[in-house]
Amino acid sequence: MNIGIVDLDTSHPQNWIPLERQLGHTVAGVWDGGTVHPPDYAQQFARDHDIPQVYDNLQDMVGDVDCAVLHGCDWDSRIAKARPFIEAGKAVLIDKPLAGNLRDLRQLQRWVEQGARITGGSSLLFCNETRDWLAQPLEERGAPHTVFCGCGVDEYNYGIHAYSMLAGIVTGEAASVRHLGGAGGQRHVQIDWPDGRSAVVAVGTVAAWLPFYATIVTERSVAQYQADSGALYLALLEQCLPYLARETEHPPLSMRELIQPELWALAARRSWLEGNRRVQLAELSEDDEGYDGLAFSRMYRKQRYG
């Protein structure tokens, strides 16, 4: 495929590009919306990473690429930036988080139902450690009953990794979410499934770095591991790019599965804003504000440039 990189806000573009090339694809061009970086950043980035084209207008990129990779840290702009590619029949890979509110998540669902090729999300959905654990015979490892996942940094931009790690382990649509309170600067969130399975996710700021970790309790065993952060990007791209390149007709996850982590996080936010009550996933509304992507991107810029 010819890949177009949309937005250079985070460290992901520079780390993904060598892997995209390693997997046989061409990075044809880049466009940056200026949310985080100054106007000359994209030109320097293109020179540093041997990218032949820098676009001044996002629409100009659409005809030159087969797939757009959306990396911006303002997740509220995802839909607007994906739209021209979707309308032109191009594939789209959306970096985490997919969106920050139910309205945008439902728009992604509608596009997929209309035939669009969209995938992405957190690399923790595809981490090798979870795949290796699931590859063990069910009669030996057992089925997940109670799971604990977590990571540090923040509640959503990074916290979505913890929800996603859980979604890779415990499949299916959860029934309810409840904020349990805080400990050590983090929020603890309980997620329950209709069949009795349960999990706790720990997200939010801590004084020191925390790895991506999971503890899984089954009727036969207890497993504990942390994800190798150096292997996460390749794991995601190996799963997503063949589908986007039309080498397979089957996405790595359906859109209903893909958006589960974001839905759980939205329900968790509503729970702590409403006195830690249990929130049914069916209660989520497009009227809920969700997580503010523009506010996060402004904070991210300030942290980067002061």
Coordinates of C-alpha atoms in Angstrom, one line a residue:
M1 CA 0.0 0.0 0.0
N2 CA 0.8 3.7 -0.3
I3 CA 0.4 5.0 3.2
G4 CA -0.4 8.6 4.2
I5 CA 0.5 9.8 7.7
V6 CA -2.0 12.2 9.2
D7 CA -0.7 14.3 12.1
L8 CA 2.6 14.0 13.8
D9 CA 1.6 14.9 17.4
T10 CA 3.1 11.9 19.2
S11 CA 6.1 9.6 19.0
H12 CA 4.1 7.0 17.2
P13 CA 4.6 8.1 13.6
Q14 CA 8.4 8.0 13.8
N15 CA 8.3 4.6 15.5
W16 CA 5.7 3.1 13.2
I17 CA 7.1 4.2 9.8
P18 CA 10.1 1.8 9.9
L19 CA 7.8 -1.1 10.7
E20 CA 5.3 -0.1 8.0
R21 CA 8.2 -0.2 5.5
Q22 CA 9.5 -3.5 7.0
L23 CA 6.0 -5.0 6.3
G24 CA 6.3 -4.1 2.7
H25 CA 4.4 -0.8 2.5
T26 CA 5.4 2.7 1.2
V27 CA 5.0 5.8 3.2
A28 CA 4.0 8.2 0.4
G29 CA 3.4 11.4 2.3
V30 CA 2.6 13.2 5.4
W31 CA 0.2 16.0 6.6
D32 CA 0.3 17.7 10.0
G33 CA -2.5 19.8 11.3
G34 CA -0.3 21.8 13.7
T35 CA -2.2 20.8 16.8
V36 CA 1.1 20.2 18.7
H37 CA 4.0 21.1 16.5
P38 CA 5.1 24.4 14.8
P39 CA 4.5 24.9 11.1
D40 CA 7.9 23.8 9.9
Y41 CA 7.9 20.5 11.8
A42 CA 6.3 18.4 9.0
Q43 CA 8.9 19.4 6.5
Q44 CA 11.8 18.5 8.8
F45 CA 10.0 15.2 9.8
A46 CA 9.7 14.3 6.1
R47 CA 13.4 15.0 5.5
D48 CA 14.5 13.0 8.6
H49 CA 12.3 10.0 7.6
D50 CA 12.8 10.1 3.8
I51 CA 9.1 10.8 3.0
P52 CA 8.7 12.3 -0.5
Q53 CA 5.7 14.5 0.0
V54 CA 4.4 17.0 2.6
Y55 CA 0.8 18.0 2.0
D56 CA -0.5 21.5 2.8
N57 CA -4.0 20.3 2.4
L58 CA -5.3 17.0 3.7
Q59 CA -7.7 16.6 0.8
D60 CA -4.7 16.6 -1.6
M61 CA -3.4 13.4 0.1
V62 CA -6.5 11.4 -0.5
G63 CA -5.9 10.6 -4.2
D64 CA -2.2 9.6 -3.6
V65 CA -2.7 6.9 -0.9
D66 CA -4.4 3.6 -0.3
C67 CA -4.5 4.0 3.4
A68 CA -4.4 6.9 5.9
V69 CA -2.9 6.4 9.4
L70 CA -4.4 8.9 11.9
H71 CA -2.0 9.7 14.7
G72 CA -3.4 13.0 16.1
C73 CA -3.8 13.3 19.9
D74 CA -7.0 15.3 19.5
W75 CA -9.3 12.3 19.2
D76 CA -12.3 14.6 18.7
S77 CA -11.0 15.4 15.2
R78 CA -10.8 11.8 14.1
I79 CA -14.1 11.7 12.3
A80 CA -13.4 14.9 10.3
K81 CA -10.0 13.7 9.3
A82 CA -11.1 10.2 8.4
R83 CA -14.1 11.3 6.4
P84 CA -12.4 12.3 3.1
F85 CA -10.5 9.0 3.0
I86 CA -13.6 6.9 3.8
E87 CA -15.7 8.8 1.2
A88 CA -13.0 8.0 -1.4
G89 CA -13.0 4.3 -0.5
K90 CA -9.6 4.4 1.1
A91 CA -8.6 2.3 4.2
V92 CA -8.0 4.0 7.6
L93 CA -6.0 3.0 10.6
I94 CA -6.9 5.0 13.7
D95 CA -4.3 5.3 16.5
K96 CA -5.6 5.0 20.1
P97 CA -8.0 6.1 21.4
L98 CA -10.4 5.6 18.5
A99 CA -12.7 8.4 19.8
G100 CA -13.7 10.2 23.0
N101 CA -17.5 10.0 22.8
L102 CA -20.3 7.7 21.8
R103 CA -21.4 9.7 18.8
D104 CA -18.0 9.4 17.1
L105 CA -17.7 5.7 17.9
R106 CA -21.1 5.1 16.4
Q107 CA -20.0 6.9 13.2
L108 CA -17.1 4.5 12.9
Q109 CA -19.6 1.6 13.2
R110 CA -21.9 3.1 10.5
W111 CA -18.9 3.5 8.1
V112 CA -17.9 -0.1 8.7
E113 CA -21.5 -1.3 8.2
Q114 CA -21.4 0.6 4.8
G115 CA -18.3 -1.3 3.7
A116 CA -15.4 0.9 4.9
R117 CA -12.1 -0.6 6.0
I118 CA -11.3 0.8 9.4
T119 CA -9.3 -0.7 12.2
G120 CA -6.6 0.3 14.8
G121 CA -6.9 1.2 18.5
S122 CA -4.5 0.4 21.2
S123 CA -1.6 -2.0 20.5
L124 CA -2.4 -3.7 23.8
L125 CA -5.4 -5.3 22.0
F126 CA -2.8 -7.4 20.1
C127 CA 0.1 -7.9 22.5
N128 CA 2.1 -11.0 22.1
E129 CA 1.9 -12.1 25.7
T130 CA -1.9 -12.2 25.6
R131 CA -1.9 -14.1 22.3
D132 CA 0.6 -16.6 23.7
W133 CA -1.6 -17.1 26.8
L134 CA -4.7 -17.6 24.7
A135 CA -2.9 -20.0 22.4
Q136 CA -2.6 -22.5 25.3
P137 CA -5.2 -25.3 25.2
L138 CA -8.3 -24.2 27.0
E139 CA -8.4 -27.3 29.1
E140 CA -5.0 -26.4 30.5
R141 CA -5.2 -22.6 31.1
G142 CA -8.9 -22.4 31.8
A143 CA -11.3 -19.6 30.9
P144 CA -10.8 -16.1 32.3
H145 CA -13.0 -15.5 35.3
T146 CA -11.5 -12.6 37.2
V147 CA -8.8 -10.3 35.6
F148 CA -6.8 -7.3 36.8
C149 CA -5.1 -5.0 34.3
G150 CA -3.4 -1.7 34.6
C151 CA -0.9 1.0 33.6
G152 CA 0.1 4.5 34.5
V153 CA 0.3 8.0 33.1
D154 CA -3.4 9.2 32.6
E155 CA -7.0 8.1 32.6
Y156 CA -7.8 8.0 28.9
N157 CA -5.0 8.7 26.4
Y158 CA -2.8 6.2 28.1
G159 CA -5.4 4.5 30.3
I160 CA -7.1 3.2 27.2
H161 CA -4.2 0.7 27.0
A162 CA -5.2 -0.9 30.2
Y163 CA -8.8 -1.3 29.1
S164 CA -7.6 -2.6 25.7
M165 CA -5.3 -5.2 27.4
L166 CA -8.3 -6.4 29.2
A167 CA -10.4 -6.5 26.0
G168 CA -7.8 -8.8 24.5
I169 CA -8.1 -11.2 27.4
V170 CA -11.9 -11.1 28.2
T171 CA -13.9 -11.1 25.0
G172 CA -17.5 -10.1 24.5
E173 CA -19.5 -7.0 25.4
A174 CA -19.6 -6.1 29.1
A175 CA -22.8 -5.3 30.9
S176 CA -21.8 -2.7 33.4
V177 CA -19.0 -0.6 34.7
R178 CA -18.4 1.0 38.2
H179 CA -15.7 3.3 39.5
L180 CA -14.5 1.8 42.8
G181 CA -12.5 4.8 44.0
G182 CA -8.9 5.8 44.0
A183 CA -5.7 4.5 45.4
G184 CA -2.2 5.8 45.0
G185 CA -3.3 8.5 42.5
Q186 CA -5.1 6.0 40.3
R187 CA -8.7 5.1 39.6
H188 CA -9.9 1.5 40.0
V189 CA -12.7 0.5 37.7
Q190 CA -14.8 -2.7 37.9
I191 CA -16.1 -4.2 34.7
D192 CA -18.7 -7.0 34.8
W193 CA -20.0 -9.3 32.0
P194 CA -23.5 -10.8 31.9
D195 CA -22.2 -14.3 32.5
G196 CA -20.4 -13.5 35.7
R197 CA -16.9 -12.7 34.5
S198 CA -15.4 -9.6 36.2
A199 CA -12.3 -7.4 36.0
V200 CA -10.7 -4.5 37.6
V201 CA -8.7 -1.9 35.6
A202 CA -6.3 0.6 37.3
V203 CA -5.6 3.8 35.3
G204 CA -4.3 7.3 36.0
T205 CA -1.3 9.2 37.2
V206 CA 1.3 7.6 39.5
A207 CA 4.6 8.9 40.8
A208 CA 6.7 6.4 38.8
W209 CA 6.4 4.5 35.5
L210 CA 4.2 1.4 35.6
P211 CA 4.3 -1.4 33.0
F212 CA 1.3 -2.8 31.1
Y213 CA 0.4 -5.7 33.3
A214 CA -2.3 -8.4 33.7
T215 CA -3.3 -11.0 36.3
I216 CA -5.7 -13.6 35.0
V217 CA -7.6 -16.0 37.3
T218 CA -9.3 -19.1 35.8
E219 CA -10.8 -22.3 37.2
R220 CA -7.5 -24.0 36.4
S221 CA -4.7 -21.5 36.9
V222 CA -3.5 -18.0 37.7
A223 CA -1.3 -16.2 35.1
Q224 CA 0.5 -13.0 35.5
Y225 CA 2.6 -11.1 32.9
Q226 CA 3.6 -7.7 31.6
A227 CA 3.7 -6.7 28.0
D228 CA 7.0 -6.1 26.2
S229 CA 6.5 -2.5 25.2
G230 CA 9.2 -2.9 22.5
A231 CA 7.1 -5.4 20.6
L232 CA 3.7 -3.7 20.8
Y233 CA 3.7 -1.6 17.6
L234 CA 4.8 -4.4 15.4
A235 CA 2.1 -6.7 16.9
L236 CA -0.6 -4.1 16.0
L237 CA 0.7 -3.5 12.5
E238 CA 1.1 -7.2 11.7
Q239 CA -2.6 -7.7 12.6
C240 CA -4.1 -4.5 11.0
L241 CA -2.1 -3.8 7.8
P242 CA -3.0 -7.0 5.9
Y243 CA -6.7 -6.2 6.3
L244 CA -6.3 -2.6 5.3
A245 CA -4.2 -3.7 2.3
R246 CA -7.0 -6.0 1.2
E247 CA -4.8 -9.1 1.6
T248 CA -7.6 -10.6 3.7
E249 CA -11.3 -9.9 4.0
H250 CA -11.3 -10.4 7.7
P251 CA -10.4 -7.6 10.2
P252 CA -8.4 -8.5 13.2
L253 CA -11.4 -7.5 15.3
S254 CA -14.9 -6.4 14.4
M255 CA -15.8 -2.8 15.1
R256 CA -18.1 -3.9 17.9
E257 CA -15.1 -5.6 19.5
L258 CA -12.7 -2.8 18.7
I259 CA -14.6 -0.1 20.5
Q260 CA -15.2 -2.0 23.7
P261 CA -12.3 -0.4 25.6
E262 CA -13.5 3.1 24.7
L263 CA -17.0 2.2 25.8
W264 CA -15.8 0.9 29.1
A265 CA -13.8 4.0 29.7
L266 CA -16.8 6.3 28.8
A267 CA -18.9 4.3 31.3
A268 CA -16.2 4.6 34.0
R269 CA -16.1 8.4 33.5
R270 CA -19.8 8.6 33.9
S271 CA -19.7 6.4 37.0
W272 CA -17.2 8.6 38.9
L273 CA -19.0 11.8 37.9
E274 CA -22.3 10.3 39.2
G275 CA -21.1 9.2 42.7
N276 CA -19.5 5.9 41.7
R277 CA -22.8 4.3 40.8
R278 CA -22.9 1.2 38.5
V279 CA -23.4 2.3 34.9
Q280 CA -25.0 -0.1 32.4
L281 CA -23.3 0.0 29.0
A282 CA -26.8 0.4 27.5
E283 CA -27.1 3.7 29.4
L284 CA -24.4 5.5 27.4
S285 CA -25.8 8.4 25.4
E286 CA -24.5 10.5 22.5
D287 CA -25.3 13.5 24.8
D288 CA -22.5 12.5 27.1
E289 CA -19.5 14.8 26.6
G290 CA -17.0 12.0 27.0
Y291 CA -13.3 12.8 27.1
D292 CA -12.2 16.1 25.7
G293 CA -9.7 15.6 22.9
L294 CA -9.0 19.2 22.3
A295 CA -8.2 19.9 25.9
F296 CA -5.9 17.0 26.0
S297 CA -4.0 18.1 22.9
R298 CA -3.5 21.5 24.3
M299 CA -2.1 20.0 27.5
Y300 CA 0.1 17.7 25.4
R301 CA 1.4 20.7 23.4
K302 CA 2.2 22.6 26.6
Q303 CA 4.1 19.7 28.0
R304 CA 6.1 19.5 24.8
Y305 CA 6.8 23.1 24.2
G306 CA 5.9 25.0 27.3

